[in-house]
Amino acid sequence: MNYWTLAWIACPFLLGFIVYLIPRVSRYFALLGAVLSAAYATQLFLAESPLSLRLLDHFGVSLLLDPLTAFFILTNALVTAAVTFYCWDSDKTPFFYAQLLILHGSVNSAFACADFMSLYVALEVIGISTFILMTYPRSDRSLWVGLRYLFVSNVAMLFYLVGAVLVYKAHHSFDLAGLRGAPPEAIALILLGLLVKGGVFVSGLWLPLTHAESDSPVSALMSGVVVKAAILPLARCALLLEEIDPIVRMFGVATAIFGVAYAVVEKDAKRMLAFHTVSQLGFILAAPEVGGFYALTHGLVKASLFLIVGQLPSRNLKELLHQPISFGLWGAVVAASFSISGFPLLAGFGAKVLTMKNLLPWQIIGMNLAALGTAISFAKFIFLPVQKSPGALSGGKSIGFWAAILLLLGGLVAANLVYYDAYTPQNVIKPLATIGLGWLAYWLIFRRLVVKLPRMFEQFDHLIGVMSLSLALLFWMVLP
């Protein structure tokens, strides 16, 4: 198992380097990397006990692989495979697939890490790989958005690195467990780095522009897996230390409400999805012990929606109300929207029920409001007009696109079996009532409502200032 684990971590990087030598195999190797990760995640689900590895001494590399990690690895595998299918017939060069493999491997590494220094290296590689993929079109706009992302990401990781060094100074170890008994400033700095990197609460205001302006496959990767590379360590810290758990849960609730408040009034489809990513990350953090299943369902839904939106005739949701789309495209977007709204028979239902059951009493009202906001937000997609002409089923989209969508939506149907105990009358009625109320609110209020929330804090000048305010808040929360 140990050798298999090391081979699995190294494989995507090795495949990525081989792509430079044998460009013709680039797409096949990208798919192979995803298949190997899916196989490894399956093995983790079946393992009788978690796997813990220490590759070097107390200052070296520690790995922890358990069922919680398996959900995140499986998400990475399915989203990477879907993006590969989506780009199969496009003009993407082998360089794109090589970077895709390196990103895939670095995300896997971040999920497996159980020490702060290895996690730092993995997150930095993720940032660089994501920047390269974002700027792949080489347009002025993509370069600016990529540099903005890279700058914010690196500043956040600088805070994180200082915190990691302070943990080492206290315990002579970089292990995540070293957070226990570490000085408050170390905890605050590490949490800030992970919150910014993960796009949580106001620290995640870099995310809407970044996700909305990137190409659809890159947006799918970022929303589906990249941000979760920092979310899993946050969940692990909450599970390891009872002092951190309420802080992470509070950020979870605040993030869920904050993101959905923007999403319900947003009229740009990609920005709406980006803000909703912020909100859904809050759901993962609100109940960290079951966050893995929610991360899987969200990753599949959001990747499929970003890929579908890239095929719509417009990003403007008001314009789309007058531009009917093909029945196949509409059916795909409705299935994904149903899942994330918590509709039965799709994995989002079980994930939402499981999360709600693991909330603390003070979280329930906030998270129910966020669930209602989710139903309102995705009613915008569900009630889009449909073409009625014959032959409008596929809308002329490529086989690669449909293979990607079928893989992601098929995953949502299959993952529905993970928590089949959710199917009780009470559990079914509550989300249906929430969805019905959300659709009613959409038709009566939000369909015609025009509200422009300020974008001032998304501007580059203010992102670092918001980061400083978040750090002050964290200091206040962790000081004894």
Tab-separated table of C-alpha atoms in Angstrom:
chain	number	residue	atom	x	y	z
A	1	MET	CA	0.000	0.000	0.000
A	2	ASN	CA	2.877	2.365	0.836
A	3	TYR	CA	4.607	1.872	-2.531
A	4	TRP	CA	1.261	2.150	-4.339
A	5	THR	CA	0.605	5.447	-2.533
A	6	LEU	CA	3.978	6.919	-3.462
A	7	ALA	CA	3.566	5.764	-7.062
A	8	TRP	CA	0.104	7.325	-7.207
A	9	ILE	CA	1.425	10.692	-5.971
A	10	ALA	CA	4.367	10.709	-8.399
A	11	CYS	CA	2.473	9.370	-11.425
A	12	PRO	CA	0.712	12.584	-12.630
A	13	PHE	CA	3.982	14.541	-12.491
A	14	LEU	CA	5.815	11.786	-14.382
A	15	LEU	CA	3.055	11.605	-17.001
A	16	GLY	CA	3.125	15.405	-17.329
A	17	PHE	CA	6.864	15.383	-18.045
A	18	ILE	CA	6.525	12.507	-20.548
A	19	VAL	CA	3.919	14.555	-22.418
A	20	TYR	CA	6.668	17.032	-23.277
A	21	LEU	CA	8.663	14.173	-24.835
A	22	ILE	CA	5.731	12.412	-26.570
A	23	PRO	CA	3.125	15.129	-27.285
A	24	ARG	CA	0.790	12.766	-29.173
A	25	VAL	CA	-0.186	10.934	-26.013
A	26	SER	CA	-1.052	14.091	-24.032
A	27	ARG	CA	-4.833	13.594	-23.887
A	28	TYR	CA	-4.547	9.879	-23.144
A	29	PHE	CA	-2.070	10.520	-20.333
A	30	ALA	CA	-4.324	13.183	-18.812
A	31	LEU	CA	-7.134	10.647	-18.798
A	32	LEU	CA	-4.845	7.941	-17.405
A	33	GLY	CA	-3.832	10.185	-14.486
A	34	ALA	CA	-7.491	10.729	-13.624
A	35	VAL	CA	-8.310	7.000	-13.864
A	36	LEU	CA	-5.427	6.099	-11.534
A	37	SER	CA	-6.645	8.640	-8.970
A	38	ALA	CA	-10.183	7.272	-9.167
A	39	ALA	CA	-8.817	3.747	-8.590
A	40	TYR	CA	-6.761	4.916	-5.621
A	41	ALA	CA	-9.748	6.715	-4.092
A	42	THR	CA	-11.834	3.540	-4.457
A	43	GLN	CA	-9.123	1.579	-2.673
A	44	LEU	CA	-9.174	4.112	0.179
A	45	PHE	CA	-12.931	3.683	0.583
A	46	LEU	CA	-12.471	-0.075	0.876
A	47	ALA	CA	-9.475	0.063	3.239
A	48	GLU	CA	-10.149	-1.105	6.779
A	49	SER	CA	-8.142	1.686	8.434
A	50	PRO	CA	-6.653	5.063	7.470
A	51	LEU	CA	-3.144	5.086	6.050
A	52	SER	CA	-0.588	7.283	7.809
A	53	LEU	CA	2.905	7.692	6.369
A	54	ARG	CA	5.956	9.611	7.538
A	55	LEU	CA	8.510	9.708	4.752
A	56	LEU	CA	11.236	11.598	6.568
A	57	ASP	CA	11.942	12.713	10.127
A	58	HIS	CA	9.789	15.100	12.169
A	59	PHE	CA	10.700	17.942	9.766
A	60	GLY	CA	9.830	15.847	6.712
A	61	VAL	CA	6.755	14.712	4.793
A	62	SER	CA	3.692	13.257	6.547
A	63	LEU	CA	0.707	11.829	4.694
A	64	LEU	CA	-2.754	10.909	5.925
A	65	LEU	CA	-5.144	9.032	3.662
A	66	ASP	CA	-8.590	8.188	4.973
A	67	PRO	CA	-12.195	8.113	3.651
A	68	LEU	CA	-12.458	11.910	4.059
A	69	THR	CA	-9.432	12.299	1.753
A	70	ALA	CA	-10.890	9.721	-0.647
A	71	PHE	CA	-13.926	11.925	-1.385
A	72	PHE	CA	-11.663	14.830	-2.370
A	73	ILE	CA	-9.357	12.621	-4.474
A	74	LEU	CA	-12.347	11.122	-6.298
A	75	THR	CA	-13.641	14.650	-6.991
A	76	ASN	CA	-10.263	15.580	-8.463
A	77	ALA	CA	-10.258	12.457	-10.646
A	78	LEU	CA	-13.764	12.933	-12.057
A	79	VAL	CA	-13.400	16.666	-12.708
A	80	THR	CA	-10.003	16.192	-14.400
A	81	ALA	CA	-11.406	13.399	-16.587
A	82	ALA	CA	-14.417	15.563	-17.500
A	83	VAL	CA	-12.214	18.520	-18.448
A	84	THR	CA	-10.052	16.192	-20.567
A	85	PHE	CA	-13.131	14.913	-22.424
A	86	TYR	CA	-14.403	18.475	-22.848
A	87	CYS	CA	-11.108	19.602	-24.428
A	88	TRP	CA	-10.592	16.394	-26.457
A	89	ASP	CA	-11.610	17.867	-29.815
A	90	SER	CA	-10.412	21.383	-29.105
A	91	ASP	CA	-7.193	23.030	-30.243
A	92	LYS	CA	-5.556	22.706	-26.807
A	93	THR	CA	-1.860	21.881	-27.176
A	94	PRO	CA	0.088	19.193	-25.266
A	95	PHE	CA	1.365	22.016	-23.034
A	96	PHE	CA	-2.203	22.452	-21.694
A	97	TYR	CA	-2.532	18.746	-20.851
A	98	ALA	CA	0.916	18.687	-19.229
A	99	GLN	CA	-0.119	21.552	-16.954
A	100	LEU	CA	-3.424	19.803	-16.310
A	101	LEU	CA	-1.537	16.717	-15.113
A	102	ILE	CA	0.790	18.763	-12.906
A	103	LEU	CA	-2.192	20.559	-11.389
A	104	HIS	CA	-3.937	17.212	-10.859
A	105	GLY	CA	-0.886	15.780	-9.095
A	106	SER	CA	-0.320	18.826	-6.903
A	107	VAL	CA	-3.977	18.866	-5.830
A	108	ASN	CA	-3.714	15.173	-4.925
A	109	SER	CA	-0.583	15.952	-2.915
A	110	ALA	CA	-2.316	18.763	-1.028
A	111	PHE	CA	-5.181	16.403	-0.129
A	112	ALA	CA	-2.757	13.776	1.179
A	113	CYS	CA	-0.457	16.087	3.176
A	114	ALA	CA	-0.587	15.996	6.967
A	115	ASP	CA	2.163	18.499	7.661
A	116	PHE	CA	2.298	22.237	7.091
A	117	MET	CA	5.503	22.423	5.033
A	118	SER	CA	4.542	19.799	2.458
A	119	LEU	CA	1.130	21.427	2.216
A	120	TYR	CA	2.809	24.781	1.598
A	121	VAL	CA	4.814	23.356	-1.309
A	122	ALA	CA	1.752	21.644	-2.787
A	123	LEU	CA	-0.367	24.801	-2.554
A	124	GLU	CA	2.347	26.889	-4.191
A	125	VAL	CA	2.614	24.442	-7.102
A	126	ILE	CA	-1.185	24.533	-7.410
A	127	GLY	CA	-1.071	28.336	-7.584
A	128	ILE	CA	1.559	28.351	-10.341
A	129	SER	CA	-0.160	25.599	-12.367
A	130	THR	CA	-3.508	27.353	-12.086
A	131	PHE	CA	-1.936	30.648	-13.169
A	132	ILE	CA	-0.454	28.980	-16.266
A	133	LEU	CA	-3.802	27.421	-17.192
A	134	MET	CA	-5.643	30.700	-16.608
A	135	THR	CA	-3.259	32.613	-18.861
A	136	TYR	CA	-3.207	29.899	-21.553
A	137	PRO	CA	-5.201	32.111	-24.025
A	138	ARG	CA	-2.419	34.770	-23.670
A	139	SER	CA	-4.949	37.618	-23.907
A	140	ASP	CA	-4.342	40.838	-21.983
A	141	ARG	CA	-7.411	40.151	-19.851
A	142	SER	CA	-6.369	36.602	-18.933
A	143	LEU	CA	-2.845	37.770	-18.066
A	144	TRP	CA	-4.172	40.492	-15.773
A	145	VAL	CA	-6.643	38.170	-14.020
A	146	GLY	CA	-3.939	35.506	-13.679
A	147	LEU	CA	-1.384	37.898	-12.206
A	148	ARG	CA	-4.018	39.234	-9.808
A	149	TYR	CA	-4.744	35.668	-8.661
A	150	LEU	CA	-1.055	34.852	-8.319
A	151	PHE	CA	-0.300	37.975	-6.271
A	152	VAL	CA	-3.174	37.445	-3.821
A	153	SER	CA	-2.348	33.743	-3.549
A	154	ASN	CA	1.334	34.369	-2.835
A	155	VAL	CA	0.638	37.038	-0.206
A	156	ALA	CA	-1.716	34.627	1.562
A	157	MET	CA	0.877	31.857	1.450
A	158	LEU	CA	3.478	34.211	2.918
A	159	PHE	CA	1.260	34.630	5.983
A	160	TYR	CA	0.779	30.853	6.054
A	161	LEU	CA	4.526	30.189	5.869
A	162	VAL	CA	5.250	32.469	8.833
A	163	GLY	CA	2.572	30.619	10.815
A	164	ALA	CA	4.071	27.235	9.859
A	165	VAL	CA	7.512	28.353	11.037
A	166	LEU	CA	6.021	29.460	14.358
A	167	VAL	CA	4.434	26.017	14.773
A	168	TYR	CA	7.808	24.394	14.124
A	169	LYS	CA	9.458	26.731	16.635
A	170	ALA	CA	6.956	25.617	19.278
A	171	HIS	CA	7.034	21.838	18.644
A	172	HIS	CA	10.025	21.160	16.365
A	173	SER	CA	7.561	19.548	13.970
A	174	PHE	CA	5.462	20.658	10.995
A	175	ASP	CA	2.697	18.105	11.693
A	176	LEU	CA	-0.872	19.435	11.579
A	177	ALA	CA	-1.292	18.176	15.143
A	178	GLY	CA	1.360	20.715	16.156
A	179	LEU	CA	-1.321	23.378	15.937
A	180	ARG	CA	-2.334	22.228	19.417
A	181	GLY	CA	-0.410	24.378	21.868
A	182	ALA	CA	0.987	26.618	19.115
A	183	PRO	CA	1.012	30.394	19.763
A	184	PRO	CA	-2.206	32.194	18.751
A	185	GLU	CA	-0.420	34.206	16.070
A	186	ALA	CA	0.636	30.945	14.378
A	187	ILE	CA	-2.955	29.697	14.317
A	188	ALA	CA	-4.265	33.024	12.992
A	189	LEU	CA	-1.651	33.243	10.216
A	190	ILE	CA	-2.150	29.646	9.055
A	191	LEU	CA	-5.927	29.968	9.072
A	192	LEU	CA	-5.726	33.222	7.120
A	193	GLY	CA	-3.565	31.617	4.436
A	194	LEU	CA	-5.981	28.704	4.049
A	195	LEU	CA	-9.085	30.923	4.128
A	196	VAL	CA	-7.747	33.136	1.335
A	197	LYS	CA	-6.490	30.216	-0.720
A	198	GLY	CA	-9.819	28.426	-0.287
A	199	GLY	CA	-11.931	31.498	-1.131
A	200	VAL	CA	-13.753	31.573	2.190
A	201	PHE	CA	-15.950	34.506	3.331
A	202	VAL	CA	-14.636	38.012	2.501
A	203	SER	CA	-11.148	36.573	2.041
A	204	GLY	CA	-12.548	34.882	-1.066
A	205	LEU	CA	-13.525	38.061	-2.899
A	206	TRP	CA	-10.736	37.392	-5.391
A	207	LEU	CA	-12.708	34.341	-6.533
A	208	PRO	CA	-15.728	35.735	-8.498
A	209	LEU	CA	-13.691	37.680	-11.064
A	210	THR	CA	-11.064	34.929	-11.344
A	211	HIS	CA	-13.538	32.115	-11.938
A	212	ALA	CA	-15.831	34.181	-14.148
A	213	GLU	CA	-13.113	35.447	-16.500
A	214	SER	CA	-11.266	32.161	-16.998
A	215	ASP	CA	-12.011	29.707	-19.810
A	216	SER	CA	-14.816	27.279	-18.954
A	217	PRO	CA	-12.540	24.223	-18.446
A	218	VAL	CA	-10.271	26.217	-16.129
A	219	SER	CA	-13.264	27.615	-14.229
A	220	ALA	CA	-14.523	24.043	-13.814
A	221	LEU	CA	-11.158	22.949	-12.420
A	222	MET	CA	-10.861	25.910	-10.071
A	223	SER	CA	-14.372	25.661	-8.687
A	224	GLY	CA	-14.477	21.872	-8.712
A	225	VAL	CA	-11.147	21.023	-7.078
A	226	VAL	CA	-8.526	23.811	-6.803
A	227	VAL	CA	-10.181	25.802	-4.005
A	228	LYS	CA	-10.813	22.571	-2.098
A	229	ALA	CA	-7.050	22.015	-1.756
A	230	ALA	CA	-7.194	24.540	1.087
A	231	ILE	CA	-10.637	23.508	2.351
A	232	LEU	CA	-9.613	19.959	3.342
A	233	PRO	CA	-6.735	21.186	5.588
A	234	LEU	CA	-9.170	23.596	7.256
A	235	ALA	CA	-11.547	20.704	7.914
A	236	ARG	CA	-8.662	18.591	9.242
A	237	CYS	CA	-7.584	21.359	11.630
A	238	ALA	CA	-11.182	21.603	12.905
A	239	LEU	CA	-11.314	17.837	13.474
A	240	LEU	CA	-7.918	17.763	15.208
A	241	LEU	CA	-8.453	20.671	17.602
A	242	GLU	CA	-11.673	21.359	19.444
A	243	GLU	CA	-10.590	25.023	19.813
A	244	ILE	CA	-10.443	25.447	16.021
A	245	ASP	CA	-13.732	23.646	15.310
A	246	PRO	CA	-16.079	26.530	16.317
A	247	ILE	CA	-13.975	29.031	14.344
A	248	VAL	CA	-14.152	26.927	11.184
A	249	ARG	CA	-17.874	26.347	11.674
A	250	MET	CA	-18.504	30.081	12.157
A	251	PHE	CA	-16.641	30.872	8.949
A	252	GLY	CA	-18.661	28.119	7.282
A	253	VAL	CA	-22.014	29.657	8.163
A	254	ALA	CA	-20.864	33.204	7.374
A	255	THR	CA	-19.459	32.066	4.015
A	256	ALA	CA	-22.620	30.176	3.059
A	257	ILE	CA	-24.810	33.237	3.686
A	258	PHE	CA	-22.337	35.761	2.256
A	259	GLY	CA	-21.882	33.899	-1.035
A	260	VAL	CA	-25.534	33.143	-1.615
A	261	ALA	CA	-26.545	36.763	-0.848
A	262	TYR	CA	-24.521	37.840	-3.888
A	263	ALA	CA	-25.595	34.833	-5.988
A	264	VAL	CA	-29.359	35.448	-5.727
A	265	VAL	CA	-29.113	38.933	-7.270
A	266	GLU	CA	-26.318	38.272	-9.775
A	267	LYS	CA	-27.408	38.321	-13.437
A	268	ASP	CA	-24.135	37.117	-14.957
A	269	ALA	CA	-24.222	33.301	-15.112
A	270	LYS	CA	-20.494	32.735	-14.476
A	271	ARG	CA	-20.309	35.279	-11.660
A	272	MET	CA	-23.415	33.714	-10.123
A	273	LEU	CA	-21.738	30.307	-10.179
A	274	ALA	CA	-18.544	31.779	-8.730
A	275	PHE	CA	-20.360	33.425	-5.833
A	276	HIS	CA	-22.235	30.225	-5.278
A	277	THR	CA	-18.945	28.365	-5.058
A	278	VAL	CA	-18.079	30.631	-2.138
A	279	SER	CA	-21.419	29.746	-0.531
A	280	GLN	CA	-21.005	25.998	-1.025
A	281	LEU	CA	-17.534	26.013	0.500
A	282	GLY	CA	-19.322	27.293	3.578
A	283	PHE	CA	-21.513	24.168	3.584
A	284	ILE	CA	-18.369	21.993	3.598
A	285	LEU	CA	-16.851	23.888	6.529
A	286	ALA	CA	-20.091	24.139	8.519
A	287	ALA	CA	-19.946	20.387	9.223
A	288	PRO	CA	-16.300	19.409	8.616
A	289	GLU	CA	-16.697	15.774	9.726
A	290	VAL	CA	-18.961	15.055	6.736
A	291	GLY	CA	-17.538	17.677	4.390
A	292	GLY	CA	-15.974	15.124	2.051
A	293	PHE	CA	-19.284	13.931	0.618
A	294	TYR	CA	-20.488	17.510	0.167
A	295	ALA	CA	-17.214	18.420	-1.557
A	296	LEU	CA	-17.713	15.555	-4.031
A	297	THR	CA	-21.272	16.537	-4.943
A	298	HIS	CA	-20.396	20.212	-5.207
A	299	GLY	CA	-17.336	19.514	-7.350
A	300	LEU	CA	-19.355	17.440	-9.825
A	301	VAL	CA	-22.202	19.955	-10.011
A	302	LYS	CA	-20.087	23.065	-10.318
A	303	ALA	CA	-17.730	21.586	-12.913
A	304	SER	CA	-20.696	20.511	-15.056
A	305	LEU	CA	-22.391	23.920	-14.738
A	306	PHE	CA	-19.269	25.872	-15.680
A	307	LEU	CA	-18.801	23.615	-18.728
A	308	ILE	CA	-22.482	24.020	-19.724
A	309	VAL	CA	-22.495	27.795	-19.248
A	310	GLY	CA	-19.541	27.950	-21.610
A	311	GLN	CA	-21.891	26.555	-24.315
A	312	LEU	CA	-24.810	28.928	-23.700
A	313	PRO	CA	-25.428	31.720	-26.230
A	314	SER	CA	-24.922	34.385	-23.554
A	315	ARG	CA	-23.648	34.796	-19.986
A	316	ASN	CA	-26.391	37.338	-19.278
A	317	LEU	CA	-29.256	35.516	-17.555
A	318	LYS	CA	-31.781	38.190	-18.582
A	319	GLU	CA	-30.827	37.758	-22.246
A	320	LEU	CA	-31.063	33.981	-21.904
A	321	LEU	CA	-34.735	34.350	-20.974
A	322	HIS	CA	-35.302	35.371	-24.619
A	323	GLN	CA	-32.925	32.865	-26.224
A	324	PRO	CA	-34.267	29.278	-26.007
A	325	ILE	CA	-31.590	26.602	-25.589
A	326	SER	CA	-31.585	22.995	-26.806
A	327	PHE	CA	-33.488	20.414	-24.768
A	328	GLY	CA	-30.324	18.410	-24.097
A	329	LEU	CA	-28.460	21.435	-22.747
A	330	TRP	CA	-31.471	22.464	-20.682
A	331	GLY	CA	-31.863	18.954	-19.271
A	332	ALA	CA	-28.202	18.889	-18.211
A	333	VAL	CA	-28.336	22.267	-16.516
A	334	VAL	CA	-31.593	21.354	-14.773
A	335	ALA	CA	-30.168	18.051	-13.466
A	336	ALA	CA	-27.123	19.819	-12.018
A	337	SER	CA	-29.290	22.600	-10.555
A	338	PHE	CA	-31.655	20.057	-8.990
A	339	SER	CA	-28.740	18.287	-7.326
A	340	ILE	CA	-27.217	21.386	-5.784
A	341	SER	CA	-30.657	22.526	-4.626
A	342	GLY	CA	-31.073	19.239	-2.735
A	343	PHE	CA	-33.655	17.499	-4.937
A	344	PRO	CA	-34.071	13.762	-4.170
A	345	LEU	CA	-32.564	11.055	-6.440
A	346	LEU	CA	-29.372	13.067	-6.920
A	347	ALA	CA	-26.313	13.140	-4.647
A	348	GLY	CA	-26.849	16.739	-3.586
A	349	PHE	CA	-29.929	15.610	-1.627
A	350	GLY	CA	-28.034	13.146	0.546
A	351	ALA	CA	-25.112	15.564	1.001
A	352	LYS	CA	-27.407	18.347	2.190
A	353	VAL	CA	-29.331	16.065	4.568
A	354	LEU	CA	-26.078	14.685	6.007
A	355	THR	CA	-24.654	18.187	6.479
A	356	MET	CA	-27.820	19.484	8.136
A	357	LYS	CA	-27.837	16.542	10.543
A	358	ASN	CA	-24.306	17.371	11.703
A	359	LEU	CA	-24.875	21.063	12.372
A	360	LEU	CA	-24.788	22.564	15.841
A	361	PRO	CA	-28.044	24.207	16.999
A	362	TRP	CA	-26.755	27.762	16.468
A	363	GLN	CA	-25.896	26.974	12.816
A	364	ILE	CA	-29.300	25.688	11.717
A	365	ILE	CA	-31.103	28.958	10.898
A	366	GLY	CA	-28.193	30.370	8.924
A	367	MET	CA	-27.674	27.216	6.894
A	368	ASN	CA	-31.393	26.869	6.125
A	369	LEU	CA	-31.365	30.454	4.818
A	370	ALA	CA	-28.368	29.559	2.656
A	371	ALA	CA	-30.236	26.486	1.330
A	372	LEU	CA	-33.224	28.691	0.456
A	373	GLY	CA	-30.893	31.112	-1.332
A	374	THR	CA	-29.459	28.195	-3.293
A	375	ALA	CA	-32.924	27.214	-4.534
A	376	ILE	CA	-33.597	30.830	-5.575
A	377	SER	CA	-30.245	31.134	-7.368
A	378	PHE	CA	-30.621	27.985	-9.452
A	379	ALA	CA	-34.239	28.692	-10.371
A	380	LYS	CA	-32.615	31.091	-12.879
A	381	PHE	CA	-31.291	28.065	-14.795
A	382	ILE	CA	-34.264	25.753	-14.277
A	383	PHE	CA	-36.767	28.194	-15.833
A	384	LEU	CA	-34.736	29.023	-18.937
A	385	PRO	CA	-36.786	28.649	-22.163
A	386	VAL	CA	-36.306	25.513	-24.282
A	387	GLN	CA	-36.212	25.119	-28.069
A	388	LYS	CA	-39.200	23.200	-29.390
A	389	SER	CA	-37.946	22.536	-32.926
A	390	PRO	CA	-37.169	18.932	-33.968
A	391	GLY	CA	-33.502	17.968	-33.755
A	392	ALA	CA	-32.818	20.403	-30.928
A	393	LEU	CA	-31.813	17.642	-28.538
A	394	SER	CA	-28.031	17.932	-28.615
A	395	GLY	CA	-27.761	21.524	-29.814
A	396	GLY	CA	-24.873	20.541	-32.069
A	397	LYS	CA	-22.419	20.174	-29.198
A	398	SER	CA	-19.381	17.917	-29.519
A	399	ILE	CA	-19.121	14.316	-28.350
A	400	GLY	CA	-16.401	15.372	-25.911
A	401	PHE	CA	-18.743	17.879	-24.277
A	402	TRP	CA	-21.485	15.285	-23.795
A	403	ALA	CA	-19.000	12.707	-22.507
A	404	ALA	CA	-17.866	15.219	-19.866
A	405	ILE	CA	-21.422	16.077	-18.846
A	406	LEU	CA	-22.524	12.432	-18.736
A	407	LEU	CA	-19.546	11.555	-16.547
A	408	LEU	CA	-20.272	14.359	-14.063
A	409	LEU	CA	-24.049	13.908	-13.951
A	410	GLY	CA	-23.658	10.110	-13.880
A	411	GLY	CA	-21.408	10.591	-10.867
A	412	LEU	CA	-24.174	12.554	-9.163
A	413	VAL	CA	-26.655	9.729	-9.748
A	414	ALA	CA	-24.222	7.033	-8.569
A	415	ALA	CA	-23.094	9.018	-5.490
A	416	ASN	CA	-26.740	9.239	-4.496
A	417	LEU	CA	-26.268	5.735	-3.034
A	418	VAL	CA	-23.581	6.896	-0.585
A	419	TYR	CA	-26.155	8.038	1.946
A	420	TYR	CA	-29.375	6.184	1.106
A	421	ASP	CA	-30.461	6.407	4.765
A	422	ALA	CA	-31.407	9.991	3.931
A	423	TYR	CA	-34.599	8.778	2.239
A	424	THR	CA	-37.132	9.199	5.012
A	425	PRO	CA	-40.441	11.109	4.599
A	426	GLN	CA	-39.256	13.943	6.835
A	427	ASN	CA	-35.933	14.309	5.039
A	428	VAL	CA	-37.632	14.335	1.629
A	429	ILE	CA	-40.367	16.820	2.496
A	430	LYS	CA	-38.087	19.491	3.967
A	431	PRO	CA	-35.814	20.059	0.911
A	432	LEU	CA	-38.815	19.859	-1.429
A	433	ALA	CA	-40.523	22.581	0.619
A	434	THR	CA	-37.324	24.667	0.563
A	435	ILE	CA	-37.020	24.297	-3.212
A	436	GLY	CA	-40.700	25.148	-3.722
A	437	LEU	CA	-40.368	28.235	-1.548
A	438	GLY	CA	-37.232	29.248	-3.424
A	439	TRP	CA	-38.913	28.934	-6.819
A	440	LEU	CA	-41.897	30.955	-5.556
A	441	ALA	CA	-39.582	33.695	-4.281
A	442	TYR	CA	-37.799	33.698	-7.648
A	443	TRP	CA	-40.999	34.147	-9.649
A	444	LEU	CA	-42.556	36.717	-7.332
A	445	ILE	CA	-39.492	38.773	-6.385
A	446	PHE	CA	-36.078	37.958	-7.790
A	447	ARG	CA	-37.000	37.329	-11.467
A	448	ARG	CA	-37.623	41.024	-12.061
A	449	LEU	CA	-35.547	42.445	-9.236
A	450	VAL	CA	-32.519	44.453	-10.313
A	451	VAL	CA	-29.982	45.000	-7.535
A	452	LYS	CA	-26.353	45.836	-8.126
A	453	LEU	CA	-24.288	45.003	-5.087
A	454	PRO	CA	-21.029	46.961	-4.755
A	455	ARG	CA	-17.976	45.386	-6.347
A	456	MET	CA	-15.578	47.762	-4.641
A	457	PHE	CA	-14.043	45.116	-2.383
A	458	GLU	CA	-13.357	42.829	-5.359
A	459	GLN	CA	-10.975	45.404	-6.771
A	460	PHE	CA	-7.305	44.583	-6.610
A	461	ASP	CA	-6.566	47.627	-4.417
A	462	HIS	CA	-8.885	46.379	-1.681
A	463	LEU	CA	-8.169	42.632	-1.670
A	464	ILE	CA	-5.065	42.978	0.514
A	465	GLY	CA	-6.935	45.365	2.826
A	466	VAL	CA	-9.733	42.811	3.228
A	467	MET	CA	-7.065	40.205	3.976
A	468	SER	CA	-5.694	42.429	6.764
A	469	LEU	CA	-9.167	42.848	8.267
A	470	SER	CA	-9.639	39.069	8.188
A	471	LEU	CA	-6.316	38.627	9.984
A	472	ALA	CA	-7.399	41.074	12.699
A	473	LEU	CA	-10.667	39.129	13.088
A	474	LEU	CA	-8.781	35.840	13.361
A	475	PHE	CA	-6.447	37.249	16.009
A	476	TRP	CA	-9.487	38.318	18.015
A	477	MET	CA	-11.033	34.838	17.673
A	478	VAL	CA	-7.944	32.798	18.630
A	479	LEU	CA	-6.550	34.940	21.432
A	480	PRO	CA	-7.288	33.350	24.815
